[in-house]
XYZ file of C-alpha atoms in Angstrom:
536
model
C 119.766 146.153 119.057
C 119.509 145.439 115.910
C 122.454 143.218 115.605
C 121.037 140.458 118.347
C 117.965 140.883 116.787
C 119.501 139.926 113.343
C 120.948 137.152 114.947
C 117.972 135.877 116.767
C 116.532 135.597 113.691
C 119.244 133.971 112.038
C 119.729 131.114 114.347
C 115.506 131.220 114.660
C 115.500 130.939 110.572
C 118.241 128.213 110.195
C 116.257 126.318 112.945
C 113.437 126.468 111.469
C 114.769 125.522 108.294
C 116.655 122.622 109.673
C 113.619 121.132 111.102
C 111.216 120.601 108.330
C 114.350 119.448 106.423
C 115.292 116.799 107.924
C 112.448 115.003 110.086
C 111.513 112.181 108.460
C 107.433 112.030 107.541
C 105.171 111.117 108.990
C 106.635 112.812 112.454
C 108.054 110.141 115.471
C 109.247 111.658 118.320
C 111.145 108.843 118.699
C 113.301 109.839 115.422
C 113.766 113.490 116.515
C 117.053 113.410 117.750
C 118.768 110.953 115.289
C 116.927 113.232 112.305
C 118.304 116.932 114.216
C 121.767 115.749 113.980
C 121.811 115.430 109.870
C 123.525 117.904 107.458
C 120.202 118.253 105.057
C 121.439 118.336 101.359
C 118.040 119.604 100.153
C 118.264 122.670 103.350
C 121.746 122.867 101.349
C 120.660 122.937 98.264
C 118.261 125.778 99.096
C 120.455 127.690 100.998
C 122.493 127.698 98.059
C 120.182 128.978 95.277
C 119.046 132.095 97.955
C 122.860 132.426 98.456
C 123.022 132.348 94.294
C 119.835 134.986 94.186
C 121.877 137.171 97.065
C 125.212 137.396 94.582
C 123.270 138.208 91.299
C 121.088 140.974 93.295
C 118.135 139.971 92.906
C 118.081 138.782 97.321
C 114.146 137.797 97.221
C 113.869 135.768 94.001
C 116.370 134.134 94.809
C 114.855 133.512 98.539
C 111.244 132.364 96.525
C 112.552 130.566 94.606
C 114.399 128.426 97.348
C 111.778 128.335 99.562
C 109.874 127.125 96.099
C 111.823 124.203 96.063
C 112.453 123.353 99.651
C 108.103 122.869 99.642
C 108.378 121.019 96.612
C 110.984 118.825 98.995
C 108.432 118.360 101.552
C 105.793 117.597 99.966
C 107.879 115.145 97.765
C 109.165 114.066 101.236
C 104.669 113.112 102.444
C 104.009 111.853 99.080
C 106.796 109.087 99.342
C 105.837 108.655 102.934
C 102.227 108.251 102.197
C 102.322 106.223 98.859
C 105.004 103.773 100.252
C 102.349 103.206 104.081
C 99.087 103.032 101.672
C 100.573 101.132 98.233
C 103.425 99.624 100.242
C 105.517 100.655 97.251
C 108.173 103.455 96.172
C 106.805 107.078 95.119
C 106.621 107.635 91.381
C 105.501 110.674 89.106
C 102.344 109.134 87.585
C 101.019 108.653 91.301
C 99.588 112.317 91.213
C 96.805 110.821 89.601
C 95.963 109.187 92.734
C 95.381 113.067 94.341
C 91.789 112.723 93.513
C 91.250 109.902 95.779
C 92.975 109.976 98.785
C 90.797 113.555 98.910
C 87.289 111.559 98.122
C 88.702 109.434 101.301
C 89.394 112.068 103.753
C 87.170 114.163 102.350
C 83.770 111.679 101.856
C 80.820 112.724 103.576
C 81.292 116.326 104.085
C 78.987 118.922 102.051
C 80.597 120.584 98.751
C 80.969 123.619 100.273
C 83.103 122.475 103.195
C 85.475 120.265 100.572
C 85.581 124.053 98.213
C 86.874 125.383 102.125
C 88.826 122.274 102.431
C 90.383 122.783 98.812
C 90.992 126.935 99.835
C 93.159 126.134 102.840
C 95.432 123.921 101.446
C 96.168 125.950 98.762
C 96.212 129.122 101.542
C 98.298 127.098 103.941
C 101.118 125.969 100.711
C 101.116 130.153 100.197
C 101.764 131.083 104.209
C 104.178 127.889 104.545
C 106.030 129.177 101.601
C 105.723 133.110 102.758
C 107.822 131.461 105.710
C 110.002 129.616 103.824
C 110.706 132.883 102.059
C 111.883 134.972 104.809
C 113.292 132.282 106.725
C 115.872 132.102 104.019
C 116.261 135.238 103.608
C 117.166 136.041 107.461
C 119.516 133.387 106.878
C 121.334 134.761 103.734
C 121.189 138.712 105.051
C 124.246 137.877 107.029
C 126.491 137.294 103.297
C 125.649 140.914 102.691
C 126.786 142.015 99.786
C 126.823 140.287 96.869
C 130.372 139.616 96.974
C 129.446 138.483 100.641
C 126.862 135.869 98.927
C 129.534 134.544 96.289
C 132.133 133.899 99.440
C 129.493 132.661 101.182
C 128.362 129.967 98.485
C 131.644 128.681 98.285
C 132.622 128.140 101.938
C 129.369 126.266 101.782
C 130.011 124.245 99.332
C 133.891 123.816 100.762
C 132.480 122.823 104.485
C 130.044 120.386 102.866
C 132.960 118.379 101.108
C 135.004 118.990 103.808
C 132.899 116.953 106.185
C 132.675 114.336 103.029
C 136.096 114.100 103.103
C 136.635 113.573 106.789
C 133.698 110.772 107.248
C 132.424 113.169 109.676
C 128.965 113.282 108.295
C 127.348 111.028 105.385
C 125.309 112.553 102.776
C 122.680 112.154 101.448
C 121.659 112.678 97.795
C 118.931 115.911 97.705
C 116.015 115.094 97.213
C 115.179 116.612 93.879
C 119.033 114.611 92.359
C 117.286 111.509 93.579
C 114.312 111.841 91.422
C 115.856 113.590 88.527
C 118.086 110.426 89.489
C 114.716 108.568 88.547
C 115.146 110.092 84.943
C 114.322 106.761 83.111
C 110.618 106.302 84.781
C 109.797 110.207 84.936
C 110.332 109.921 81.705
C 108.478 106.962 81.170
C 105.770 108.614 82.941
C 106.112 111.491 80.686
C 105.588 110.312 77.873
C 103.338 107.937 78.518
C 100.986 111.305 79.343
C 102.495 112.643 75.672
C 102.465 109.266 73.595
C 99.789 106.806 75.749
C 100.425 104.409 72.769
C 103.651 103.756 73.775
C 102.229 101.740 77.262
C 98.914 101.062 76.173
C 99.754 98.836 73.346
C 100.728 96.235 75.716
C 97.710 96.308 78.021
C 95.184 96.429 75.160
C 96.534 92.986 74.205
C 96.723 91.645 77.903
C 93.033 92.659 78.041
C 92.506 90.528 74.845
C 93.975 87.669 75.797
C 91.727 88.035 79.348
C 87.943 88.941 77.208
C 88.721 85.628 75.495
C 89.318 83.702 78.566
C 86.508 84.956 80.170
C 84.279 83.876 77.120
C 82.343 81.120 78.055
C 81.603 78.323 75.504
C 78.064 79.073 76.152
C 76.186 81.960 77.750
C 74.290 79.275 79.664
C 75.543 78.568 83.781
C 73.886 75.178 83.874
C 75.662 73.499 86.514
C 74.419 76.431 88.774
C 71.177 75.023 88.596
C 69.568 78.732 88.907
C 71.586 79.337 92.202
C 71.698 82.949 93.150
C 75.074 83.742 92.855
C 76.535 86.386 95.902
C 80.111 88.529 95.465
C 81.033 89.594 98.965
C 83.929 91.670 98.722
C 85.450 92.615 102.252
C 87.689 95.659 102.301
C 91.052 95.013 103.982
C 90.551 92.072 104.386
C 94.112 90.403 104.236
C 96.067 87.492 104.828
C 98.189 89.613 107.845
C 94.549 88.792 109.593
C 95.681 85.077 109.602
C 99.216 85.618 110.122
C 99.875 88.679 113.117
C 100.231 87.187 116.234
C 97.408 90.231 117.827
C 95.032 89.803 115.194
C 94.611 86.114 114.196
C 93.319 84.939 117.430
C 90.637 86.991 116.887
C 89.992 86.382 113.518
C 90.317 82.764 113.970
C 87.670 82.464 117.110
C 85.601 84.791 115.207
C 85.271 82.328 112.356
C 84.828 79.208 114.790
C 81.288 80.612 115.925
C 80.703 81.921 112.421
C 80.748 78.356 111.445
C 78.249 77.065 113.716
C 76.093 80.164 112.138
C 76.776 78.701 108.803
C 76.054 74.894 109.448
C 73.108 75.839 111.542
C 71.678 78.149 108.207
C 72.624 74.091 106.035
C 75.528 75.712 104.356
C 79.015 74.122 103.616
C 82.249 76.484 103.490
C 85.371 76.319 101.570
C 88.795 78.279 101.645
C 91.994 79.090 100.204
C 93.622 82.678 99.369
C 93.812 84.806 96.097
C 96.307 87.468 95.138
C 95.043 90.723 93.816
C 97.785 93.054 92.017
C 96.922 95.616 94.806
C 98.221 95.526 98.663
C 97.556 98.314 100.847
C 95.156 100.543 98.725
C 93.677 100.617 95.046
C 90.317 99.007 96.183
C 89.225 99.718 92.534
C 91.294 98.163 90.682
C 91.704 95.126 93.072
C 87.064 94.979 92.002
C 87.906 95.596 88.296
C 90.602 92.744 88.168
C 88.179 90.500 90.502
C 84.800 90.689 87.522
C 87.104 90.756 84.819
C 89.885 88.135 84.497
C 92.518 90.755 84.244
C 95.500 91.314 85.566
C 94.692 95.852 86.747
C 97.995 97.118 88.530
C 97.446 100.365 87.532
C 94.994 102.503 86.336
C 95.742 102.723 83.091
C 94.735 99.413 82.732
C 91.202 100.006 84.088
C 90.718 103.065 82.241
C 91.505 100.866 78.712
C 88.915 98.551 79.663
C 85.908 100.864 81.188
C 86.920 102.377 77.405
C 86.651 98.135 75.880
C 83.916 96.732 74.680
C 84.792 93.699 77.624
C 81.971 91.622 78.485
C 83.001 91.346 82.533
C 81.305 88.711 84.800
C 78.394 90.448 85.536
C 77.764 91.118 81.994
C 78.186 86.898 81.630
C 75.596 86.319 84.806
C 72.770 88.938 82.878
C 73.516 87.053 79.125
C 72.438 83.589 81.599
C 69.264 84.636 82.571
C 70.537 85.930 86.247
C 69.111 89.778 87.832
C 72.182 91.556 88.678
C 72.428 94.088 91.363
C 75.598 95.940 92.524
C 75.853 97.245 96.285
C 78.059 100.022 96.676
C 77.330 101.876 100.254
C 80.592 103.788 99.524
C 79.585 105.423 96.189
C 77.657 108.780 96.849
C 76.423 109.537 92.887
C 75.652 106.899 89.903
C 78.709 106.633 87.749
C 77.473 106.054 84.309
C 80.436 104.665 82.906
C 81.166 101.678 85.477
C 77.350 100.659 84.784
C 77.650 100.672 81.075
C 80.892 98.606 81.110
C 79.566 96.359 84.330
C 76.234 96.307 83.282
C 74.074 95.379 86.332
C 70.912 95.751 86.342
C 70.404 97.371 89.102
C 72.519 99.768 91.279
C 71.999 100.783 94.980
C 74.490 103.744 96.308
C 73.729 106.095 98.901
C 71.028 107.218 97.181
C 68.988 104.082 96.688
C 70.220 103.352 100.485
C 68.590 106.257 101.718
C 71.055 106.278 104.717
C 69.559 108.571 108.052
C 71.618 107.068 110.799
C 75.082 108.180 112.764
C 77.087 109.103 109.575
C 79.909 106.869 109.522
C 83.743 107.832 108.446
C 83.919 105.929 105.537
C 80.232 105.216 103.192
C 78.588 106.941 105.727
C 76.758 103.539 106.704
C 77.163 100.399 108.715
C 77.660 97.718 106.281
C 75.047 95.536 107.969
C 72.763 98.513 106.971
C 73.309 98.470 103.798
C 73.748 94.243 103.452
C 69.755 93.951 105.011
C 68.634 96.762 102.550
C 70.099 94.333 99.910
C 68.515 91.222 101.374
C 65.064 92.994 101.619
C 64.627 94.552 98.441
C 66.684 92.594 96.291
C 67.562 89.076 97.096
C 64.337 87.953 99.121
C 61.766 89.256 96.592
C 63.413 88.330 93.522
C 61.565 85.981 91.513
C 64.945 85.017 88.735
C 67.944 83.722 89.827
C 69.858 86.751 91.634
C 73.632 87.886 90.395
C 74.924 89.970 93.353
C 78.316 92.442 94.821
C 78.602 93.873 97.345
C 81.251 95.623 98.687
C 81.965 96.398 102.740
C 83.063 100.184 104.071
C 82.777 99.576 107.828
C 86.472 97.331 107.259
C 87.536 100.585 105.269
C 90.526 102.600 107.028
C 90.899 104.237 109.225
C 89.034 101.740 111.206
C 88.003 104.456 113.784
C 84.383 103.926 113.961
C 83.043 100.277 115.233
C 78.720 99.980 114.639
C 76.771 98.364 117.291
C 75.923 94.910 115.954
C 72.492 93.699 115.519
C 72.358 89.554 116.541
C 68.216 89.234 115.358
C 68.867 91.761 111.986
C 65.243 93.455 112.895
C 67.062 96.878 111.650
C 64.356 99.152 111.034
C 65.251 103.410 110.285
C 66.119 104.037 113.701
C 67.949 101.021 114.401
C 71.176 103.231 113.462
C 70.439 106.634 114.775
C 72.258 105.893 118.250
C 75.378 106.542 118.757
C 79.284 104.369 117.452
C 79.828 101.152 119.727
C 83.175 102.204 119.930
C 85.287 104.907 118.641
C 88.711 104.966 118.432
C 91.533 107.799 118.567
C 93.809 107.334 115.835
C 92.827 108.714 112.144
C 94.100 108.977 108.712
C 97.522 109.390 109.731
C 98.248 106.973 112.469
C 99.275 103.561 110.711
C 101.747 103.495 112.675
C 100.029 103.241 116.072
C 99.938 100.473 117.967
C 96.663 101.191 118.653
C 95.365 101.273 115.026
C 95.386 97.172 115.417
C 93.028 97.141 117.727
C 90.932 99.943 115.488
C 91.414 97.357 112.483
C 90.461 93.535 114.840
C 87.714 95.251 115.329
C 86.180 97.163 112.160
C 87.269 93.075 110.863
C 85.213 91.231 113.862
C 82.137 93.221 112.670
C 82.454 93.176 108.071
C 82.761 89.495 109.087
C 79.786 89.132 111.373
C 77.429 91.210 109.077
C 78.585 89.227 105.626
C 78.041 85.868 107.617
C 75.095 86.810 109.078
C 73.864 87.934 105.603
C 74.783 84.903 104.392
C 73.181 82.874 107.031
C 69.624 84.626 106.068
C 69.604 83.841 102.144
C 66.085 82.612 101.743
C 67.466 80.646 98.522
C 69.876 77.997 97.047
C 72.814 80.028 97.075
C 76.695 79.903 96.492
C 78.277 83.015 97.991
C 81.922 84.139 97.361
C 83.799 86.123 100.310
C 86.792 87.452 99.482
C 88.892 90.189 100.917
C 90.247 93.473 97.627
C 93.716 93.980 99.471
C 95.619 94.158 102.733
C 95.182 95.780 104.859
C 97.390 99.728 104.907
C 99.383 98.694 107.355
C 100.375 95.061 107.405
C 103.968 96.097 107.298
C 102.916 98.050 110.966
C 101.826 94.946 112.221
C 105.275 92.262 113.415
C 105.893 90.290 112.081
C 105.869 91.974 108.487
C 104.060 91.011 106.315
C 104.674 91.674 102.772
C 102.753 89.811 100.472
C 98.942 90.510 98.309
C 97.506 87.039 99.469
C 93.597 87.667 100.434
C 91.190 85.191 101.733
C 88.959 83.604 99.662
C 85.678 81.569 101.572
C 82.435 80.050 99.551
C 79.517 78.849 101.405
C 76.789 76.820 99.328
C 73.248 75.822 100.903
C 73.612 73.370 97.995
C 76.768 71.281 98.735
C 76.917 69.892 95.105
C 77.664 73.460 93.849
C 81.326 73.329 96.269
C 82.184 70.344 94.240
C 83.857 72.227 91.166
C 85.496 74.955 93.450
C 87.942 72.268 94.424
C 89.479 71.671 91.639
C 91.487 75.923 92.615
C 93.145 73.962 95.885
C 90.190 75.310 98.238
C 89.735 73.171 100.863
C 86.699 72.450 103.303
C 86.249 74.537 106.024
C 86.456 78.697 107.102
C 90.060 78.204 108.927
C 93.094 78.940 106.632
C 95.811 76.742 106.950
C 99.867 77.967 107.514
C 100.846 78.792 103.821
C 97.584 77.854 101.609
C 98.690 78.585 98.087
C 97.309 81.360 96.551
C 96.085 81.740 92.796
C 95.796 85.208 91.148
C 92.813 87.182 91.641
C 92.349 87.222 87.855
C 91.888 83.912 87.338
C 88.574 83.627 89.755
C 86.008 85.516 86.449
C 87.389 82.519 84.220
C 87.655 79.521 86.533
C 83.761 80.534 87.594
C 82.240 80.787 83.992
C 84.390 77.508 82.661
C 83.791 75.505 85.948
C 79.542 76.307 85.820
C 78.990 76.187 82.252
C 78.063 73.161 80.784
C-alpha cells in the first residue's frame, strides 16, 4: 500500500510541477496541449538541484532551494508576460520599479486596511506555493532513495536530456534563469546604475538641459494667444490603433463625425494630426512629463531627474505669462507636493477637491464627465483672467470594465452619478487577449471623447484646446492587424480660428478625421512649439 501511495504521490507531484513549469502565462486553454508536450528546462534544473540536495544528505534543503527557484522562475515568466502585454517591450531587471505603480492600478479605490490585507495575502500565497512545490519536489526525488541513488538519478537525468536533444526528439529551450543570466550585460548595467547612478544620469542631465533651452522662449509673454484660455485634455489610451483597427475605427470615425457637428455649432474650428510619445501600452506619467517638459522621457529615471531639477515646464511658462494654471487629476487620491513644486500649477483638483459621492468606477473613482463639469464650473466659468488647464482622463483607462451613463444636457449634481453604470463588462485586469475587451475599449473611449468634446463645446471664453492621447492602449497588439507604432491622435480646437494658423506649421490638417498615414512628430516637440509659435 505504501508503495502504491508513493507511486501516486510521485505521479501527481511530477504532473503538478510539469504543468506549472511549461504552461505559458497567461494561461490559454488552446495552448495547453502543445505546452504540456514540451520538456521544461526549468523543471529539469529544479529537479537536478533537489537531487543534489539528496546526494548531499540534505533532501529537504535541496527541495526548498529548488522550490524557491521554481517560484522565481514562474514570477519571472509572469513579469515577462505583464511587461510585454502592458508596455510592449521585453522585461528587464529595472522593471521591478514598476511594481508600486501596478499595485496602485489594481488596488486603487480600496481602503488602506484592504490593501494591507492584499499584501499579506500575496505574501502568504507565495509561502504556501513554495511549500507545495517543496513537498512535490521531495516526492519526486524520494524515489532516488539514498545519496548514491540520487547521484545516479541525477546522472541518468542529464544523459536522458542529452540523448533526447541529440536525437532531435525534443527541442530544449534554455532555462529561464540562464536566459536572465544570458542578458548579463543588461542586468549588470541595471545593477551598476543602482550602485553608481551617475553612470546613467549624466547623459540624461544633458538631455534635460537641452530640453530646457528648447522650452525657453525669448520672452515670457504669449501675446499671439491674445489672452485666450488654453486647455490640454489628455485622453487615456487614445492611440493611433483607434483609427486603424477595423473593429474600432468605424465607431471612432462615426463618433468624431457627430462631435464635429457639435464643435461647429459651438463655434469651434478643428485641426488634426498625430504625435508619438516615448512609451506605449502604459507609463502614462512618463508621457505626461514628456508633454509638459519637451524632454523625451522613456524611463522612470529621466522623470525622477526632471522632478529634482530646476526645469521650467510648460505650465510654469503660462503662469509667468499671467495665466491661472489648474490641473484636474481625478485619478489622484492625494496631493503630490513634489509634482506641485515642479509643474507650478496654482490650483490642483484631486479626488479630495472633486468630492465625488457617486458610484465608484474602477480607475479614478469618478466618470470623466463629472470631473470635467467640476473643472468647467469651478475654475473656467468663474475665472477673472486667462486660464491654462490640464485634464487627464480616467474613464478610458484599462481594463475598461465600467461604462458610465452620459448626461447629454450636462445638468450634473451630486446625485447624477449615484445610479449604476450604463454597462459593466466581464473582462478584467488579466483579459488583454480576450476578444471581448475590444468592445470594452471602444465603449470607454467613445465615452471619454464625448465627455471631452462636450466640455469644449461649453467653454464660455476664447479658447485654444489641445486634445491628445497619452499612449497606445495596452491591447494594441491584440487587435489585428497588429499595431506596433507609438502614435497617438492630436486634435486642436479653437473658437478663434486665427489661433489655429500657427499650428498648421506642425503638419496638422483641417478637420477631425485622421488621414490614413499622417506624419507624426514626437510628443516632446509639442511644448516647445507652443511657446515658439505663440510668443511674439
